Coordinates of C-alpha atoms in Angstrom, one line a residue:
M1 CA 8.7 -46.0 -22.1
S2 CA 6.4 -46.3 -19.1
S3 CA 2.9 -44.8 -19.0
N4 CA 3.9 -42.5 -16.2
T5 CA 6.7 -41.0 -18.3
M6 CA 4.3 -40.5 -21.2
L7 CA 1.9 -38.8 -18.9
I8 CA 4.6 -36.5 -17.6
R9 CA 5.7 -35.6 -21.1
S10 CA 2.1 -34.9 -22.2
I11 CA 1.4 -32.7 -19.2
T12 CA 4.6 -30.8 -19.8
I13 CA 3.9 -30.2 -23.5
Y14 CA 0.1 -29.5 -23.4
S15 CA 0.2 -27.5 -20.2
G16 CA 3.6 -25.9 -20.4
L17 CA 3.4 -24.6 -24.0
P18 CA 0.2 -22.6 -23.5
I19 CA 1.6 -21.1 -20.3
F20 CA 4.8 -20.2 -22.1
I21 CA 3.2 -18.8 -25.2
C22 CA 0.5 -16.8 -23.5
G23 CA 2.8 -15.7 -20.7
T24 CA 5.5 -14.5 -23.1
L25 CA 3.1 -12.6 -25.3
G26 CA 1.3 -11.2 -22.3
N27 CA 4.5 -9.9 -20.8
L28 CA 5.6 -8.4 -24.1
L29 CA 2.2 -6.6 -24.3
N30 CA 2.7 -5.4 -20.7
I31 CA 6.0 -3.8 -21.8
R32 CA 4.2 -2.2 -24.8
F33 CA 1.3 -0.8 -22.8
L34 CA 3.4 0.3 -19.8
W35 CA 6.2 1.9 -21.8
R36 CA 4.4 5.3 -22.0
T37 CA 3.9 5.5 -18.3
R38 CA 7.4 4.3 -17.4
R39 CA 8.1 7.5 -15.5
N40 CA 5.6 6.4 -12.9
P41 CA 7.4 4.4 -10.2
C42 CA 4.7 1.6 -10.1
A43 CA 4.5 1.3 -13.8
F44 CA 8.3 1.2 -14.1
I45 CA 8.4 -1.7 -11.6
F46 CA 5.8 -3.6 -13.6
L47 CA 7.8 -2.9 -16.7
V48 CA 11.0 -4.3 -15.3
S49 CA 9.1 -7.3 -13.8
S50 CA 7.5 -8.1 -17.2
F51 CA 11.0 -8.1 -18.8
F52 CA 12.4 -10.6 -16.2
N53 CA 9.2 -12.7 -16.5
C54 CA 10.1 -13.2 -20.1
I55 CA 13.6 -14.4 -19.1
V56 CA 12.0 -16.8 -16.5
L57 CA 9.6 -18.3 -19.0
F58 CA 12.4 -18.8 -21.5
Y59 CA 15.2 -20.0 -19.3
G60 CA 13.0 -21.9 -16.9
L61 CA 9.8 -23.1 -18.6
F62 CA 10.7 -23.3 -22.3
T63 CA 13.9 -25.3 -21.6
R64 CA 12.0 -27.6 -19.3
I65 CA 9.4 -28.2 -22.1
L66 CA 12.3 -29.1 -24.4
S67 CA 14.1 -31.4 -22.0
V68 CA 11.1 -33.2 -20.4
G69 CA 8.6 -33.0 -23.3
F70 CA 10.8 -33.4 -26.3
I71 CA 14.0 -34.9 -24.7
L72 CA 16.1 -32.0 -25.9
D73 CA 18.2 -30.9 -23.0
W74 CA 20.9 -28.4 -24.1
S75 CA 22.3 -28.2 -20.5
N76 CA 23.5 -31.8 -20.8
T77 CA 25.6 -31.1 -23.8
N78 CA 26.8 -27.5 -23.5
R79 CA 28.9 -26.5 -20.5
I80 CA 28.2 -22.8 -20.8
W81 CA 24.4 -23.4 -21.1
C82 CA 24.5 -25.7 -18.1
K83 CA 26.0 -22.9 -16.0
T84 CA 24.1 -19.9 -17.2
R85 CA 20.7 -21.6 -17.4
I86 CA 20.6 -22.4 -13.7
A87 CA 22.1 -19.0 -12.6
F88 CA 19.9 -16.8 -14.9
T89 CA 16.7 -18.8 -14.0
E90 CA 17.3 -18.5 -10.3
A91 CA 18.2 -14.8 -10.5
S92 CA 15.2 -14.0 -12.7
F93 CA 12.9 -15.8 -10.3
L94 CA 14.0 -13.7 -7.4
I95 CA 14.3 -10.4 -9.2
S96 CA 10.7 -10.7 -10.6
I97 CA 9.3 -11.8 -7.3
T98 CA 11.1 -8.9 -5.5
C99 CA 9.8 -6.4 -8.1
I100 CA 6.2 -7.5 -7.4
C101 CA 6.9 -6.9 -3.7
L102 CA 8.3 -3.5 -4.5
A103 CA 5.2 -2.6 -6.5
S104 CA 3.0 -3.6 -3.6
I105 CA 5.1 -1.5 -1.2
D106 CA 4.9 1.4 -3.6
R107 CA 1.1 1.2 -3.7
C108 CA 1.0 1.0 0.1
L109 CA 3.1 4.2 0.4
V110 CA 1.2 6.3 -2.1
S111 CA -2.2 5.4 -0.5
C112 CA -1.0 6.7 2.9
R113 CA -2.6 9.8 4.3
Q114 CA 0.7 11.2 5.4
E115 CA 2.5 13.1 2.7
K116 CA 6.0 12.1 3.9
Y117 CA 5.2 8.5 3.0
R118 CA 3.7 9.4 -0.3
R119 CA 6.9 11.3 -1.2
L120 CA 8.9 8.0 -0.9
S121 CA 7.2 6.9 -4.1
R122 CA 9.7 8.5 -6.5
L123 CA 11.1 7.2 -9.8
P124 CA 14.8 7.8 -9.0
L125 CA 14.4 5.9 -5.7
T126 CA 12.6 3.1 -7.4
Q127 CA 15.3 2.8 -10.1
R128 CA 18.1 2.7 -7.5
A129 CA 16.2 0.0 -5.6
I130 CA 15.8 -2.2 -8.7
I131 CA 19.4 -1.8 -9.6
L132 CA 20.5 -2.8 -6.1
I133 CA 18.1 -5.7 -6.1
S134 CA 19.3 -6.9 -9.5
I135 CA 22.9 -6.8 -8.4
F136 CA 22.2 -8.6 -5.2
W137 CA 20.3 -11.5 -6.8
L138 CA 22.7 -11.8 -9.6
G139 CA 25.5 -12.0 -7.1
H140 CA 23.5 -14.6 -5.1
S141 CA 23.4 -16.7 -8.3
V142 CA 27.1 -16.6 -9.0
P143 CA 27.8 -19.9 -7.1
Y144 CA 25.5 -21.7 -9.7
I145 CA 27.9 -20.6 -12.4
I146 CA 30.9 -21.7 -10.4
Y147 CA 29.7 -25.1 -9.2
A148 CA 27.5 -26.3 -12.1
E149 CA 29.3 -28.9 -14.2
L150 CA 28.7 -31.6 -16.8
I151 CA 29.1 -34.9 -15.1
Y152 CA 29.4 -38.3 -16.9
S153 CA 27.8 -41.3 -15.2
S154 CA 29.4 -44.6 -15.9
K155 CA 26.3 -46.4 -14.6
T156 CA 23.9 -44.8 -17.0
G157 CA 26.3 -43.7 -19.7
L158 CA 24.7 -40.3 -19.7
T159 CA 26.1 -36.8 -19.1
S160 CA 24.1 -34.6 -16.8
C161 CA 24.3 -31.0 -15.6
L162 CA 24.8 -31.1 -11.8
L163 CA 25.4 -28.7 -9.0
L164 CA 28.6 -29.8 -7.2
I165 CA 28.2 -28.1 -3.8
N166 CA 29.1 -28.9 -0.2
T167 CA 26.6 -29.9 2.5
T168 CA 26.4 -26.5 4.1
Y169 CA 25.5 -24.7 0.9
A170 CA 23.1 -27.4 -0.1
N171 CA 21.3 -27.0 3.3
Y172 CA 21.2 -23.2 2.7
L173 CA 19.5 -23.6 -0.6
R174 CA 17.2 -26.3 0.7
Y175 CA 16.1 -24.7 4.0
I176 CA 16.6 -20.9 3.5
A177 CA 16.9 -19.8 -0.1
L178 CA 13.8 -21.7 -1.5
P179 CA 11.3 -21.6 1.4
V180 CA 12.2 -18.1 2.7
Y181 CA 13.2 -16.1 -0.4
L182 CA 10.5 -17.5 -2.7
G183 CA 7.9 -18.4 -0.1
L184 CA 7.9 -16.7 3.3
F185 CA 9.1 -13.2 2.4
P186 CA 7.0 -12.6 -0.7
S187 CA 3.9 -14.0 0.8
T188 CA 4.3 -12.0 4.0
I189 CA 5.1 -8.7 2.2
L190 CA 2.3 -9.0 -0.4
T191 CA -0.3 -9.9 2.2
I192 CA 0.6 -7.1 4.7
T193 CA 1.0 -4.4 2.1
G194 CA -2.1 -5.5 0.3
V195 CA -4.2 -5.2 3.4
M196 CA -2.7 -1.9 4.4
T197 CA -3.3 -0.4 1.0
Y198 CA -6.9 -1.5 1.0
K199 CA -7.4 0.0 4.4
N200 CA -5.7 3.3 3.4
T201 CA -7.8 3.7 0.3
N202 CA -11.0 3.2 2.3
K203 CA -10.0 6.1 4.5
L204 CA -10.1 8.6 1.7
Q205 CA -13.0 11.0 1.9
I206 CA -13.7 11.8 -1.8
L207 CA -15.2 8.9 -3.8
R208 CA -13.4 9.9 -7.0
Q209 CA -10.0 9.6 -5.3
R210 CA -11.0 6.3 -3.7
Q211 CA -12.0 4.9 -7.1
L212 CA -8.8 6.0 -8.8
I213 CA -6.4 4.8 -6.3
Q214 CA -8.3 1.6 -5.4
K215 CA -8.7 0.6 -9.1
Q216 CA -5.3 1.7 -10.3
L217 CA -3.1 0.8 -7.3
T218 CA -4.9 -1.9 -5.4
S219 CA -7.0 -4.1 -7.7
M220 CA -4.1 -5.5 -9.9
M221 CA -2.0 -6.2 -6.8
L222 CA -4.7 -7.8 -4.7
T223 CA -5.7 -10.0 -7.6
Q224 CA -2.1 -11.2 -8.1
I225 CA -1.6 -12.2 -4.4
P226 CA -3.8 -15.3 -4.4
I227 CA -2.5 -16.4 -7.8
I228 CA 1.1 -16.1 -6.5
L229 CA 0.3 -18.0 -3.4
F230 CA -1.6 -20.7 -5.4
S231 CA 1.3 -21.2 -7.8
T232 CA 4.4 -20.9 -5.6
L233 CA 3.4 -22.5 -2.3
P234 CA 2.7 -26.0 -3.7
Y235 CA 6.0 -25.9 -5.5
I236 CA 7.9 -24.9 -2.4
I237 CA 6.2 -27.3 -0.1
F238 CA 6.6 -30.3 -2.4
T239 CA 10.2 -29.4 -3.2
E240 CA 11.0 -29.3 0.5
Y241 CA 9.2 -32.6 1.0
T242 CA 11.2 -34.2 -1.8
A243 CA 14.5 -32.9 -0.5
I244 CA 13.8 -34.0 3.1
T245 CA 12.6 -37.5 2.1
S246 CA 15.3 -38.0 -0.6
T247 CA 17.2 -40.5 1.6
M248 CA 14.1 -42.6 2.5
I249 CA 13.5 -45.9 0.8
K250 CA 10.4 -45.6 -1.5
S251 CA 8.6 -48.0 -3.7
T252 CA 8.5 -47.7 -7.4
S253 CA 4.9 -46.5 -7.5
Q254 CA 5.6 -43.9 -4.8
R255 CA 8.6 -42.5 -6.8
E256 CA 6.5 -42.4 -10.0
I257 CA 3.7 -40.5 -8.2
E258 CA 6.1 -38.1 -6.7
L259 CA 7.8 -37.5 -10.1
L260 CA 4.4 -36.8 -11.6
L261 CA 3.5 -34.4 -8.8
T262 CA 6.9 -32.7 -9.1
N263 CA 6.2 -32.0 -12.7
I264 CA 2.7 -30.7 -12.0
V265 CA 3.7 -28.2 -9.3
T266 CA 6.7 -27.1 -11.3
I267 CA 4.4 -26.2 -14.3
L268 CA 2.0 -24.4 -11.9
F269 CA 4.9 -22.4 -10.4
Y270 CA 5.4 -20.6 -13.8
I271 CA 1.9 -19.3 -13.7
T272 CA 3.2 -16.5 -11.4
F273 CA 5.4 -15.2 -14.2
A274 CA 2.8 -15.7 -17.0
C275 CA -0.3 -14.2 -15.4
P276 CA 0.4 -10.5 -15.0
F277 CA -1.1 -9.4 -18.3
F278 CA -4.3 -11.4 -17.7
V279 CA -4.5 -10.0 -14.2
F280 CA -4.1 -6.5 -15.4
F281 CA -6.6 -7.1 -18.2
A282 CA -9.2 -8.5 -15.8
S283 CA -8.8 -5.9 -13.0
S284 CA -8.1 -2.6 -14.7
T285 CA -10.6 -1.0 -17.0
S286 CA -8.1 1.4 -18.6
F287 CA -5.6 -1.4 -19.2
R288 CA -8.4 -3.5 -20.8
Q289 CA -9.4 -0.6 -23.1
E290 CA -5.8 0.0 -24.1
A291 CA -5.4 -3.7 -24.9
K292 CA -8.6 -3.9 -26.9
M293 CA -7.6 -0.8 -29.0
F294 CA -4.2 -2.3 -29.6
I295 CA -5.6 -5.7 -30.7
L296 CA -8.2 -4.0 -32.9
C297 CA -5.4 -1.8 -34.3
Q298 CA -7.2 1.4 -33.4
K299 CA -5.3 4.7 -32.9
T300 CA -5.1 6.0 -29.3
N301 CA -5.1 9.5 -28.2
L302 CA -1.9 10.2 -26.4
F303 CA -3.5 13.0 -24.4
R304 CA -6.6 11.2 -23.2
T305 CA -7.0 11.0 -19.5
N306 CA -7.9 7.4 -19.2
R307 CA -4.4 6.0 -19.7
I308 CA -2.8 3.1 -18.0
Q309 CA -1.4 5.0 -15.0
P310 CA -1.2 3.2 -11.7
Y311 CA -0.5 6.5 -9.9
S312 CA 0.0 10.1 -11.0
K313 CA 1.1 13.4 -9.6
T314 CA -2.3 14.8 -10.2
I315 CA -3.8 12.4 -7.7
I316 CA -1.2 13.3 -5.1
K317 CA -2.1 17.0 -5.5
T318 CA -5.8 16.3 -5.0
I319 CA -5.4 14.0 -2.1
Q320 CA -3.7 16.4 0.2
P321 CA -6.4 19.1 0.2
A322 CA -9.0 16.4 0.6
I323 CA -7.3 14.9 3.6
A324 CA -6.8 18.4 5.1
K325 CA -10.5 19.1 4.6
G326 CA -11.4 15.7 6.1
N327 CA -9.3 16.3 9.1

């Protein structure tokens, strides 16, 4: 076994396992803390996103740790697992990323001065949007279930899980699905809505309102944006580079370096789905207090006002008179 292979295995195990363990526990804690405020549209989106993050970390990262780090690849021996792993991983990626974009849009709407925009932030509308998004991305992943097959190679004597698709669909995945759905769209939406939300909150006249909205609606989202860009863009860029240069003749050392970089950017990619709990903990005082009380096994007062609540109807009622007074 070459030194490069050993290095790749070590990076996968010693970097991937902490991300998987911390990310899974963090997302489960998110579900625990956000459950009481699930009637809030923004909290409900975070709740759904945390659930799909757990699926991403299991189907994507954990199985990669087993296959690369411990040479235990179930997808090469089980046909059902071969098909479902690719499909569920892809769908969970896209659903989770889309939920983050929805949360950012929701915060932008509720921070607007116009009441007609704030009224668009409603739980029934949010639930319908998430259902439609889930159906769409699950349908988008159906071809993976259809075309993924176990293929035996006579040259290597090994069986591998491969996606048997035509050139047109392969080009669609390479040049549209990956760079646009995981790169361009989320980055653009998060950046635009984040800037608009920050500007909207700065226009509020009452300091208390500004603090509540800016801390509860903006801080967690704005903190996630650079992390998402940092973890997803290198993966997308390098994956595109690998696909474009796949037909080029490369030296052995170049292939080894690219294989090592592929492993590194892939591990970094999963930080997006593992970081929400730590982002919320660092950027939200109320979330941090809730987490500390849970970890210390202290009882919480269900009626205390400092609950984890990205947005509330009380704030909506107080904003309107303030805006009218300011105008």
